[in-house]
Amino acid sequence: REARGMGDEVVAPHHLLLGLVAEDRSAAGFLASGVRIERAREACRAAVGKGGPAQAATGLATDVPFSGASKRVFVAAVEFSRNMGCNFISPDHIALGLFDLDDPTTNSILKSLGVVPTQLAKQALTRVKGELAKDGREPLGLSSFKLRDKSTAGNGRTAIAKYSNKKKEKSALAQFCIDLTMRASGGFIDPVIGRTKEIERVVQIICRRTKNNPILLGEAGVGKTAIAEGLALKIANGDVPIFLVGKRILSLDVALLMAGAKERGELEARVTSLIREMMLFFLSTRFILLLALELLEEEIRELVLISLIC
């Protein structure tokens, strides 16, 4: 719509910027910069040499193709999302991809608006961190984020490449698991009512010297997950034996584990990394049955069972 309104035939990066500003309806403006869509449109038209009023958009927004630069923004957004350990792509990821592109027109617009891309990027990262915190996750590579290095322009080394190098050094558990204990500490898990005896029994079993793997049996919806969350709450509150103080309860996100794995070798590396970091398994009978009935991906079934046997 922004491209149509300006009479352009392709969606360029500066049109993406206008779309992001229009979508951010927070009281503080676009990424807490105070920028509103009206100011952004005026600055954009001035930057591209179109001083007249905006034209009414005609036709559907899908009628306007994306330019090559705009497509690179979306590719960068996907890479940022994947390398941060996210299972979603938000406008904040697109904003990061846009800032990493280092488009001259976009930079000129931001400069005329009195905002700095690096500050906007920090705010976008803060929002992503807040979204991941709801699931007890920490974004990977957060501290290493940098926009495109002007001194290395032309050799293709952007923040995406730096992220990719960092990704190999990060914990597989942090990337593919939800930390229930962290969620409990952050107040994202409600108190568990009516499961005190079951939670205490689980604590007793875990603290045994031998045969210390509890199995929770029950139909779907009876409260098995609630018991695990109740245990996470007790650990977060320090209401556990000394043996469990500082321990974490992790929930594996199988969908995230498989997402983006294009080859068997990549999936094998992920599963192997997970198992190598685990000191204790919690395998429900339902999960074992799913493995036996081949309702999960064959690659994951084989890799997990081989690792357990070894």
PDB file of C-alpha atoms in Angstrom:
ATOM      1  CA  ARG A   1       0.000   0.000   0.000  1.00  0.00           C
ATOM      2  CA  GLU A   2       2.827   2.375   0.805  1.00  0.00           C
ATOM      3  CA  ALA A   3       4.417   1.723  -2.592  1.00  0.00           C
ATOM      4  CA  ARG A   4       1.083   2.246  -4.355  1.00  0.00           C
ATOM      5  CA  GLY A   5       0.468   5.443  -2.423  1.00  0.00           C
ATOM      6  CA  MET A   6       3.773   6.836  -3.674  1.00  0.00           C
ATOM      7  CA  GLY A   7       3.104   5.721  -7.231  1.00  0.00           C
ATOM      8  CA  ASP A   8       5.944   3.189  -7.261  1.00  0.00           C
ATOM      9  CA  GLU A   9       5.856  -0.107  -9.136  1.00  0.00           C
ATOM     10  CA  VAL A  10       8.006  -2.152  -6.729  1.00  0.00           C
ATOM     11  CA  VAL A  11       8.253  -2.451  -2.956  1.00  0.00           C
ATOM     12  CA  ALA A  12      11.644  -1.036  -1.997  1.00  0.00           C
ATOM     13  CA  PRO A  13      13.273  -1.151   1.472  1.00  0.00           C
ATOM     14  CA  HIS A  14      12.033   2.351   2.329  1.00  0.00           C
ATOM     15  CA  HIS A  15       8.475   1.143   1.685  1.00  0.00           C
ATOM     16  CA  LEU A  16       9.100  -1.670   4.172  1.00  0.00           C
ATOM     17  CA  LEU A  17      10.214   0.958   6.671  1.00  0.00           C
ATOM     18  CA  LEU A  18       6.931   2.822   6.228  1.00  0.00           C
ATOM     19  CA  GLY A  19       5.000  -0.409   6.666  1.00  0.00           C
ATOM     20  CA  LEU A  20       6.824  -1.182   9.909  1.00  0.00           C
ATOM     21  CA  VAL A  21       6.190   2.330  11.227  1.00  0.00           C
ATOM     22  CA  ALA A  22       2.499   2.069  10.327  1.00  0.00           C
ATOM     23  CA  GLU A  23       2.164  -1.297  12.086  1.00  0.00           C
ATOM     24  CA  ASP A  24       3.814  -0.095  15.312  1.00  0.00           C
ATOM     25  CA  ARG A  25       0.900   1.601  17.049  1.00  0.00           C
ATOM     26  CA  SER A  26       2.529   1.864  20.459  1.00  0.00           C
ATOM     27  CA  ALA A  27       2.300   5.130  22.376  1.00  0.00           C
ATOM     28  CA  ALA A  28       6.063   5.673  22.063  1.00  0.00           C
ATOM     29  CA  GLY A  29       6.012   5.419  18.281  1.00  0.00           C
ATOM     30  CA  PHE A  30       8.113   3.206  16.017  1.00  0.00           C
ATOM     31  CA  LEU A  31      10.448   1.170  18.242  1.00  0.00           C
ATOM     32  CA  ALA A  32      10.090   3.749  21.036  1.00  0.00           C
ATOM     33  CA  SER A  33      11.617   6.475  18.824  1.00  0.00           C
ATOM     34  CA  GLY A  34       8.578   8.758  18.805  1.00  0.00           C
ATOM     35  CA  VAL A  35       8.298   8.499  15.005  1.00  0.00           C
ATOM     36  CA  ARG A  36       4.738   8.370  13.622  1.00  0.00           C
ATOM     37  CA  ILE A  37       3.634   7.277  10.182  1.00  0.00           C
ATOM     38  CA  GLU A  38       2.737  10.794   8.995  1.00  0.00           C
ATOM     39  CA  ARG A  39       6.248  12.120   9.690  1.00  0.00           C
ATOM     40  CA  ALA A  40       7.811   9.017   8.197  1.00  0.00           C
ATOM     41  CA  ARG A  41       5.844   9.392   4.961  1.00  0.00           C
ATOM     42  CA  GLU A  42       6.844  13.037   4.628  1.00  0.00           C
ATOM     43  CA  ALA A  43      10.507  12.189   5.212  1.00  0.00           C
ATOM     44  CA  CYS A  44      10.311   9.325   2.730  1.00  0.00           C
ATOM     45  CA  ARG A  45       8.797  11.463  -0.035  1.00  0.00           C
ATOM     46  CA  ALA A  46      11.433  14.122   0.566  1.00  0.00           C
ATOM     47  CA  ALA A  47      14.234  11.539   0.421  1.00  0.00           C
ATOM     48  CA  VAL A  48      13.084  10.057  -2.897  1.00  0.00           C
ATOM     49  CA  GLY A  49      12.283  13.436  -4.444  1.00  0.00           C
ATOM     50  CA  LYS A  50       8.499  13.292  -4.339  1.00  0.00           C
ATOM     51  CA  GLY A  51       7.420  16.425  -2.545  1.00  0.00           C
ATOM     52  CA  GLY A  52       3.712  16.279  -3.365  1.00  0.00           C
ATOM     53  CA  PRO A  53       0.993  14.760  -1.189  1.00  0.00           C
ATOM     54  CA  ALA A  54       0.674  11.001  -1.027  1.00  0.00           C
ATOM     55  CA  GLN A  55      -1.570   9.464  -3.658  1.00  0.00           C
ATOM     56  CA  ALA A  56      -4.403   7.124  -2.776  1.00  0.00           C
ATOM     57  CA  ALA A  57      -3.381   3.496  -3.107  1.00  0.00           C
ATOM     58  CA  THR A  58      -5.004   1.648  -5.998  1.00  0.00           C
ATOM     59  CA  GLY A  59      -5.345  -2.080  -6.400  1.00  0.00           C
ATOM     60  CA  LEU A  60      -4.288  -4.757  -3.981  1.00  0.00           C
ATOM     61  CA  ALA A  61      -1.048  -4.585  -2.044  1.00  0.00           C
ATOM     62  CA  THR A  62      -0.134  -7.973  -3.511  1.00  0.00           C
ATOM     63  CA  ASP A  63      -0.104  -6.448  -7.005  1.00  0.00           C
ATOM     64  CA  VAL A  64       3.210  -4.722  -6.262  1.00  0.00           C
ATOM     65  CA  PRO A  65       6.271  -7.012  -6.491  1.00  0.00           C
ATOM     66  CA  PHE A  66       9.162  -6.838  -4.062  1.00  0.00           C
ATOM     67  CA  SER A  67      12.503  -5.534  -5.218  1.00  0.00           C
ATOM     68  CA  GLY A  68      15.629  -7.640  -4.864  1.00  0.00           C
ATOM     69  CA  ALA A  69      16.768  -5.557  -1.898  1.00  0.00           C
ATOM     70  CA  SER A  70      13.422  -6.052  -0.144  1.00  0.00           C
ATOM     71  CA  LYS A  71      13.666  -9.808  -0.645  1.00  0.00           C
ATOM     72  CA  ARG A  72      17.098  -9.732   0.984  1.00  0.00           C
ATOM     73  CA  VAL A  73      15.518  -7.992   3.975  1.00  0.00           C
ATOM     74  CA  PHE A  74      13.090 -10.897   4.423  1.00  0.00           C
ATOM     75  CA  VAL A  75      15.862 -13.456   4.010  1.00  0.00           C
ATOM     76  CA  ALA A  76      17.837 -11.631   6.687  1.00  0.00           C
ATOM     77  CA  ALA A  77      14.769 -11.561   8.959  1.00  0.00           C
ATOM     78  CA  VAL A  78      14.396 -15.334   8.654  1.00  0.00           C
ATOM     79  CA  GLU A  79      18.074 -15.850   9.440  1.00  0.00           C
ATOM     80  CA  PHE A  80      17.931 -13.559  12.458  1.00  0.00           C
ATOM     81  CA  SER A  81      14.872 -15.404  13.769  1.00  0.00           C
ATOM     82  CA  ARG A  82      16.453 -18.822  13.280  1.00  0.00           C
ATOM     83  CA  ASN A  83      19.810 -17.892  14.771  1.00  0.00           C
ATOM     84  CA  MET A  84      18.196 -16.230  17.798  1.00  0.00           C
ATOM     85  CA  GLY A  85      16.375 -19.483  18.542  1.00  0.00           C
ATOM     86  CA  CYS A  86      12.926 -18.069  17.735  1.00  0.00           C
ATOM     87  CA  ASN A  87      10.116 -20.140  16.246  1.00  0.00           C
ATOM     88  CA  PHE A  88       8.398 -17.078  14.817  1.00  0.00           C
ATOM     89  CA  ILE A  89       9.144 -14.075  12.605  1.00  0.00           C
ATOM     90  CA  SER A  90       7.932 -10.747  13.948  1.00  0.00           C
ATOM     91  CA  PRO A  91       8.089  -7.183  12.592  1.00  0.00           C
ATOM     92  CA  ASP A  92      11.097  -6.734  14.880  1.00  0.00           C
ATOM     93  CA  HIS A  93      13.018  -9.388  12.923  1.00  0.00           C
ATOM     94  CA  ILE A  94      12.105  -7.622   9.680  1.00  0.00           C
ATOM     95  CA  ALA A  95      13.330  -4.355  11.186  1.00  0.00           C
ATOM     96  CA  LEU A  96      16.654  -5.988  12.067  1.00  0.00           C
ATOM     97  CA  GLY A  97      16.952  -7.297   8.515  1.00  0.00           C
ATOM     98  CA  LEU A  98      16.195  -3.830   7.178  1.00  0.00           C
ATOM     99  CA  PHE A  99      18.813  -2.148   9.356  1.00  0.00           C
ATOM    100  CA  ASP A 100      21.392  -4.787   8.440  1.00  0.00           C
ATOM    101  CA  LEU A 101      20.811  -4.120   4.719  1.00  0.00           C
ATOM    102  CA  ASP A 102      22.282  -0.628   5.140  1.00  0.00           C
ATOM    103  CA  ASP A 103      20.091   0.844   2.380  1.00  0.00           C
ATOM    104  CA  PRO A 104      21.115   4.471   1.582  1.00  0.00           C
ATOM    105  CA  THR A 105      17.543   5.724   1.108  1.00  0.00           C
ATOM    106  CA  THR A 106      16.361   4.130   4.338  1.00  0.00           C
ATOM    107  CA  ASN A 107      19.340   5.551   6.221  1.00  0.00           C
ATOM    108  CA  SER A 108      18.629   9.001   4.791  1.00  0.00           C
ATOM    109  CA  ILE A 109      15.012   8.817   5.960  1.00  0.00           C
ATOM    110  CA  LEU A 110      16.012   7.723   9.458  1.00  0.00           C
ATOM    111  CA  LYS A 111      18.616  10.486   9.641  1.00  0.00           C
ATOM    112  CA  SER A 112      16.059  13.133   8.673  1.00  0.00           C
ATOM    113  CA  LEU A 113      13.766  11.774  11.382  1.00  0.00           C
ATOM    114  CA  GLY A 114      16.547  12.142  13.940  1.00  0.00           C
ATOM    115  CA  VAL A 115      16.830   8.458  14.843  1.00  0.00           C
ATOM    116  CA  VAL A 116      19.850   6.151  14.820  1.00  0.00           C
ATOM    117  CA  PRO A 117      19.515   2.631  13.321  1.00  0.00           C
ATOM    118  CA  THR A 118      21.615   1.056  16.077  1.00  0.00           C
ATOM    119  CA  GLN A 119      19.269   2.415  18.749  1.00  0.00           C
ATOM    120  CA  LEU A 120      16.254   1.094  16.860  1.00  0.00           C
ATOM    121  CA  ALA A 121      17.985  -2.280  16.540  1.00  0.00           C
ATOM    122  CA  LYS A 122      18.579  -2.419  20.295  1.00  0.00           C
ATOM    123  CA  GLN A 123      14.894  -1.727  20.920  1.00  0.00           C
ATOM    124  CA  ALA A 124      13.896  -4.434  18.425  1.00  0.00           C
ATOM    125  CA  LEU A 125      16.189  -6.911  20.193  1.00  0.00           C
ATOM    126  CA  THR A 126      14.680  -5.946  23.542  1.00  0.00           C
ATOM    127  CA  ARG A 127      11.227  -6.757  22.208  1.00  0.00           C
ATOM    128  CA  VAL A 128      12.376 -10.107  20.855  1.00  0.00           C
ATOM    129  CA  LYS A 129      13.961 -10.879  24.217  1.00  0.00           C
ATOM    130  CA  GLY A 130      10.671 -10.066  25.939  1.00  0.00           C
ATOM    131  CA  GLU A 131       8.746 -12.417  23.660  1.00  0.00           C
ATOM    132  CA  LEU A 132      11.198 -15.266  24.245  1.00  0.00           C
ATOM    133  CA  ALA A 133      11.183 -14.641  28.005  1.00  0.00           C
ATOM    134  CA  LYS A 134       7.506 -15.595  28.031  1.00  0.00           C
ATOM    135  CA  ASP A 135       8.619 -19.113  27.057  1.00  0.00           C
ATOM    136  CA  GLY A 136      11.608 -19.107  29.388  1.00  0.00           C
ATOM    137  CA  ARG A 137      14.110 -18.680  26.560  1.00  0.00           C
ATOM    138  CA  GLU A 138      17.032 -16.361  26.016  1.00  0.00           C
ATOM    139  CA  PRO A 139      17.734 -15.115  22.465  1.00  0.00           C
ATOM    140  CA  LEU A 140      20.966 -16.546  21.121  1.00  0.00           C
ATOM    141  CA  GLY A 141      23.680 -14.121  20.036  1.00  0.00           C
ATOM    142  CA  LEU A 142      21.953 -11.142  21.666  1.00  0.00           C
ATOM    143  CA  SER A 143      25.120  -9.607  23.041  1.00  0.00           C
ATOM    144  CA  SER A 144      26.985 -10.026  19.747  1.00  0.00           C
ATOM    145  CA  PHE A 145      24.525  -8.205  17.490  1.00  0.00           C
ATOM    146  CA  LYS A 146      26.068  -5.551  15.279  1.00  0.00           C
ATOM    147  CA  LEU A 147      24.824  -3.872  12.146  1.00  0.00           C
ATOM    148  CA  ARG A 148      26.728  -4.186   8.904  1.00  0.00           C
ATOM    149  CA  ASP A 149      30.362  -3.228   9.393  1.00  0.00           C
ATOM    150  CA  LYS A 150      31.051  -0.343   7.010  1.00  0.00           C
ATOM    151  CA  SER A 151      34.748  -1.256   6.895  1.00  0.00           C
ATOM    152  CA  THR A 152      33.903  -4.711   5.532  1.00  0.00           C
ATOM    153  CA  ALA A 153      31.196  -3.644   3.093  1.00  0.00           C
ATOM    154  CA  GLY A 154      31.454  -5.570  -0.117  1.00  0.00           C
ATOM    155  CA  ASN A 155      32.817  -8.806   1.306  1.00  0.00           C
ATOM    156  CA  GLY A 156      29.397 -10.023   2.405  1.00  0.00           C
ATOM    157  CA  ARG A 157      30.197 -10.154   6.115  1.00  0.00           C
ATOM    158  CA  THR A 158      27.044  -8.907   7.826  1.00  0.00           C
ATOM    159  CA  ALA A 159      25.516  -9.487  11.209  1.00  0.00           C
ATOM    160  CA  ILE A 160      23.897 -12.628   9.792  1.00  0.00           C
ATOM    161  CA  ALA A 161      27.276 -14.216   9.156  1.00  0.00           C
ATOM    162  CA  LYS A 162      28.417 -13.262  12.652  1.00  0.00           C
ATOM    163  CA  TYR A 163      25.263 -14.815  14.065  1.00  0.00           C
ATOM    164  CA  SER A 164      25.850 -18.010  12.116  1.00  0.00           C
ATOM    165  CA  ASN A 165      29.330 -18.346  13.606  1.00  0.00           C
ATOM    166  CA  LYS A 166      27.999 -17.728  17.108  1.00  0.00           C
ATOM    167  CA  LYS A 167      25.193 -20.226  16.688  1.00  0.00           C
ATOM    168  CA  LYS A 168      27.575 -23.187  16.687  1.00  0.00           C
ATOM    169  CA  GLU A 169      28.884 -22.184  20.109  1.00  0.00           C
ATOM    170  CA  LYS A 170      25.474 -21.902  21.784  1.00  0.00           C
ATOM    171  CA  SER A 171      23.782 -24.514  23.918  1.00  0.00           C
ATOM    172  CA  ALA A 172      21.359 -26.795  22.091  1.00  0.00           C
ATOM    173  CA  LEU A 173      19.218 -26.935  25.235  1.00  0.00           C
ATOM    174  CA  ALA A 174      18.884 -23.143  25.227  1.00  0.00           C
ATOM    175  CA  GLN A 175      17.945 -23.177  21.554  1.00  0.00           C
ATOM    176  CA  PHE A 176      15.363 -25.970  21.458  1.00  0.00           C
ATOM    177  CA  CYS A 177      14.019 -26.208  25.016  1.00  0.00           C
ATOM    178  CA  ILE A 178      11.714 -24.097  27.154  1.00  0.00           C
ATOM    179  CA  ASP A 179      13.112 -23.446  30.626  1.00  0.00           C
ATOM    180  CA  LEU A 180      10.124 -23.951  32.930  1.00  0.00           C
ATOM    181  CA  THR A 181      12.179 -22.890  35.942  1.00  0.00           C
ATOM    182  CA  MET A 182      13.019 -19.550  34.327  1.00  0.00           C
ATOM    183  CA  ARG A 183       9.369 -19.057  33.417  1.00  0.00           C
ATOM    184  CA  ALA A 184       8.414 -19.763  37.015  1.00  0.00           C
ATOM    185  CA  SER A 185      10.987 -17.261  38.280  1.00  0.00           C
ATOM    186  CA  GLY A 186       9.606 -14.638  35.914  1.00  0.00           C
ATOM    187  CA  GLY A 187       6.036 -15.126  37.094  1.00  0.00           C
ATOM    188  CA  PHE A 188       4.824 -16.682  33.834  1.00  0.00           C
ATOM    189  CA  ILE A 189       3.547 -19.877  35.514  1.00  0.00           C
ATOM    190  CA  ASP A 190       0.440 -19.726  37.684  1.00  0.00           C
ATOM    191  CA  PRO A 191       0.323 -21.493  41.077  1.00  0.00           C
ATOM    192  CA  VAL A 192      -0.605 -25.177  40.799  1.00  0.00           C
ATOM    193  CA  ILE A 193      -3.632 -26.087  42.917  1.00  0.00           C
ATOM    194  CA  GLY A 194      -4.540 -29.596  44.067  1.00  0.00           C
ATOM    195  CA  ARG A 195      -1.325 -31.353  43.055  1.00  0.00           C
ATOM    196  CA  THR A 196       0.741 -30.959  46.228  1.00  0.00           C
ATOM    197  CA  LYS A 197       0.994 -34.694  46.968  1.00  0.00           C
ATOM    198  CA  GLU A 198       1.940 -35.576  43.394  1.00  0.00           C
ATOM    199  CA  ILE A 199       4.618 -32.876  43.254  1.00  0.00           C
ATOM    200  CA  GLU A 200       6.088 -33.971  46.589  1.00  0.00           C
ATOM    201  CA  ARG A 201       6.135 -37.569  45.386  1.00  0.00           C
ATOM    202  CA  VAL A 202       8.021 -36.546  42.239  1.00  0.00           C
ATOM    203  CA  VAL A 203      10.568 -34.702  44.399  1.00  0.00           C
ATOM    204  CA  GLN A 204      11.029 -37.802  46.559  1.00  0.00           C
ATOM    205  CA  ILE A 205      11.604 -40.020  43.525  1.00  0.00           C
ATOM    206  CA  ILE A 206      14.110 -37.648  41.929  1.00  0.00           C
ATOM    207  CA  CYS A 207      16.098 -37.458  45.171  1.00  0.00           C
ATOM    208  CA  ARG A 208      16.516 -41.223  45.411  1.00  0.00           C
ATOM    209  CA  ARG A 209      19.997 -42.656  44.985  1.00  0.00           C
ATOM    210  CA  THR A 210      18.742 -45.213  42.423  1.00  0.00           C
ATOM    211  CA  LYS A 211      15.612 -45.669  40.304  1.00  0.00           C
ATOM    212  CA  ASN A 212      15.045 -41.948  40.389  1.00  0.00           C
ATOM    213  CA  ASN A 213      13.160 -41.371  37.113  1.00  0.00           C
ATOM    214  CA  PRO A 214       9.484 -40.510  37.732  1.00  0.00           C
ATOM    215  CA  ILE A 215       6.893 -41.367  35.070  1.00  0.00           C
ATOM    216  CA  LEU A 216       3.641 -39.409  34.971  1.00  0.00           C
ATOM    217  CA  LEU A 217       0.719 -41.479  33.653  1.00  0.00           C
ATOM    218  CA  GLY A 218      -2.674 -40.144  32.660  1.00  0.00           C
ATOM    219  CA  GLU A 219      -4.984 -39.117  29.872  1.00  0.00           C
ATOM    220  CA  ALA A 220      -4.490 -35.848  28.050  1.00  0.00           C
ATOM    221  CA  GLY A 221      -5.604 -32.885  30.139  1.00  0.00           C
ATOM    222  CA  VAL A 222      -5.483 -34.494  33.591  1.00  0.00           C
ATOM    223  CA  GLY A 223      -2.575 -32.327  34.775  1.00  0.00           C
ATOM    224  CA  LYS A 224       0.731 -34.028  33.970  1.00  0.00           C
ATOM    225  CA  THR A 225       2.256 -30.797  32.695  1.00  0.00           C
ATOM    226  CA  ALA A 226       0.892 -28.983  35.743  1.00  0.00           C
ATOM    227  CA  ILE A 227       2.933 -31.291  37.989  1.00  0.00           C
ATOM    228  CA  ALA A 228       6.105 -30.458  36.053  1.00  0.00           C
ATOM    229  CA  GLU A 229       5.272 -26.756  36.291  1.00  0.00           C
ATOM    230  CA  GLY A 230       4.573 -27.146  40.007  1.00  0.00           C
ATOM    231  CA  LEU A 231       8.015 -28.689  40.458  1.00  0.00           C
ATOM    232  CA  ALA A 232       9.532 -25.776  38.524  1.00  0.00           C
ATOM    233  CA  LEU A 233       7.743 -23.354  40.855  1.00  0.00           C
ATOM    234  CA  LYS A 234       9.128 -25.128  43.925  1.00  0.00           C
ATOM    235  CA  ILE A 235      12.663 -25.008  42.517  1.00  0.00           C
ATOM    236  CA  ALA A 236      12.294 -21.325  41.623  1.00  0.00           C
ATOM    237  CA  ASN A 237      11.065 -20.566  45.163  1.00  0.00           C
ATOM    238  CA  GLY A 238      13.831 -22.637  46.779  1.00  0.00           C
ATOM    239  CA  ASP A 239      11.262 -24.927  48.424  1.00  0.00           C
ATOM    240  CA  VAL A 240      13.123 -28.140  47.544  1.00  0.00           C
ATOM    241  CA  PRO A 241      15.825 -30.367  49.083  1.00  0.00           C
ATOM    242  CA  ILE A 242      19.405 -29.198  48.666  1.00  0.00           C
ATOM    243  CA  PHE A 243      19.872 -31.804  45.923  1.00  0.00           C
ATOM    244  CA  LEU A 244      17.454 -29.900  43.662  1.00  0.00           C
ATOM    245  CA  VAL A 245      18.525 -26.343  44.485  1.00  0.00           C
ATOM    246  CA  GLY A 246      19.617 -24.582  41.303  1.00  0.00           C
ATOM    247  CA  LYS A 247      18.367 -27.353  39.014  1.00  0.00           C
ATOM    248  CA  ARG A 248      16.279 -26.610  35.905  1.00  0.00           C
ATOM    249  CA  ILE A 249      13.218 -28.214  34.339  1.00  0.00           C
ATOM    250  CA  LEU A 250      13.431 -28.110  30.536  1.00  0.00           C
ATOM    251  CA  SER A 251      10.661 -28.850  28.051  1.00  0.00           C
ATOM    252  CA  LEU A 252      11.785 -29.935  24.584  1.00  0.00           C
ATOM    253  CA  ASP A 253      10.025 -28.197  21.677  1.00  0.00           C
ATOM    254  CA  VAL A 254      10.022 -30.963  19.038  1.00  0.00           C
ATOM    255  CA  ALA A 255       8.538 -28.705  16.350  1.00  0.00           C
ATOM    256  CA  LEU A 256      11.340 -26.180  16.843  1.00  0.00           C
ATOM    257  CA  LEU A 257      13.905 -28.994  16.831  1.00  0.00           C
ATOM    258  CA  MET A 258      12.783 -30.072  13.360  1.00  0.00           C
ATOM    259  CA  ALA A 259      12.160 -26.601  11.927  1.00  0.00           C
ATOM    260  CA  GLY A 260      14.695 -25.552   9.320  1.00  0.00           C
ATOM    261  CA  ALA A 261      16.572 -28.883   9.325  1.00  0.00           C
ATOM    262  CA  LYS A 262      17.035 -29.355   5.576  1.00  0.00           C
ATOM    263  CA  GLU A 263      19.201 -32.472   5.761  1.00  0.00           C
ATOM    264  CA  ARG A 264      19.409 -35.538   7.966  1.00  0.00           C
ATOM    265  CA  GLY A 265      22.901 -34.529   9.048  1.00  0.00           C
ATOM    266  CA  GLU A 266      21.660 -31.215  10.416  1.00  0.00           C
ATOM    267  CA  LEU A 267      18.856 -32.907  12.358  1.00  0.00           C
ATOM    268  CA  GLU A 268      21.291 -35.537  13.636  1.00  0.00           C
ATOM    269  CA  ALA A 269      23.634 -32.816  14.885  1.00  0.00           C
ATOM    270  CA  ARG A 270      20.787 -31.124  16.752  1.00  0.00           C
ATOM    271  CA  VAL A 271      19.568 -34.312  18.438  1.00  0.00           C
ATOM    272  CA  THR A 272      23.112 -35.413  19.291  1.00  0.00           C
ATOM    273  CA  SER A 273      23.885 -32.002  20.799  1.00  0.00           C
ATOM    274  CA  LEU A 274      20.764 -32.181  22.932  1.00  0.00           C
ATOM    275  CA  ILE A 275      21.476 -35.666  24.231  1.00  0.00           C
ATOM    276  CA  ARG A 276      25.138 -34.841  24.908  1.00  0.00           C
ATOM    277  CA  GLU A 277      24.075 -31.988  27.199  1.00  0.00           C
ATOM    278  CA  MET A 278      21.452 -33.982  29.104  1.00  0.00           C
ATOM    279  CA  MET A 279      22.296 -35.580  32.429  1.00  0.00           C
ATOM    280  CA  LEU A 280      18.749 -36.778  33.143  1.00  0.00           C
ATOM    281  CA  PHE A 281      15.810 -37.734  30.919  1.00  0.00           C
ATOM    282  CA  PHE A 282      12.108 -37.426  31.559  1.00  0.00           C
ATOM    283  CA  LEU A 283      10.459 -39.646  28.945  1.00  0.00           C
ATOM    284  CA  SER A 284       6.688 -40.031  29.248  1.00  0.00           C
ATOM    285  CA  THR A 285       5.143 -43.322  28.159  1.00  0.00           C
ATOM    286  CA  ARG A 286       3.147 -41.389  25.570  1.00  0.00           C
ATOM    287  CA  PHE A 287       6.371 -40.209  23.960  1.00  0.00           C
ATOM    288  CA  ILE A 288       7.751 -43.754  23.940  1.00  0.00           C
ATOM    289  CA  LEU A 289       4.541 -45.037  22.333  1.00  0.00           C
ATOM    290  CA  LEU A 290       4.709 -42.320  19.699  1.00  0.00           C
ATOM    291  CA  LEU A 291       8.220 -43.424  18.902  1.00  0.00           C
ATOM    292  CA  ALA A 292       7.158 -47.056  18.672  1.00  0.00           C
ATOM    293  CA  LEU A 293       4.159 -46.265  16.460  1.00  0.00           C
ATOM    294  CA  GLU A 294       6.329 -44.073  14.184  1.00  0.00           C
ATOM    295  CA  LEU A 295       4.075 -41.070  14.644  1.00  0.00           C
ATOM    296  CA  LEU A 296       7.125 -38.875  15.019  1.00  0.00           C
ATOM    297  CA  GLU A 297       9.719 -38.322  12.332  1.00  0.00           C
ATOM    298  CA  GLU A 298      11.699 -41.493  11.644  1.00  0.00           C
ATOM    299  CA  GLU A 299      15.017 -39.637  11.839  1.00  0.00           C
ATOM    300  CA  ILE A 300      14.351 -38.391  15.386  1.00  0.00           C
ATOM    301  CA  ARG A 301      13.101 -41.809  16.521  1.00  0.00           C
ATOM    302  CA  GLU A 302      16.215 -43.594  15.323  1.00  0.00           C
ATOM    303  CA  LEU A 303      18.623 -41.001  16.684  1.00  0.00           C
ATOM    304  CA  VAL A 304      17.019 -40.876  20.131  1.00  0.00           C
ATOM    305  CA  LEU A 305      16.727 -44.651  20.520  1.00  0.00           C
ATOM    306  CA  ILE A 306      20.310 -45.236  19.366  1.00  0.00           C
ATOM    307  CA  SER A 307      21.553 -42.644  21.852  1.00  0.00           C
ATOM    308  CA  LEU A 308      19.554 -44.218  24.686  1.00  0.00           C
ATOM    309  CA  ILE A 309      20.896 -47.693  23.896  1.00  0.00           C
ATOM    310  CA  CYS A 310      24.472 -46.405  23.744  1.00  0.00           C
TER     311      CYS A 310
END
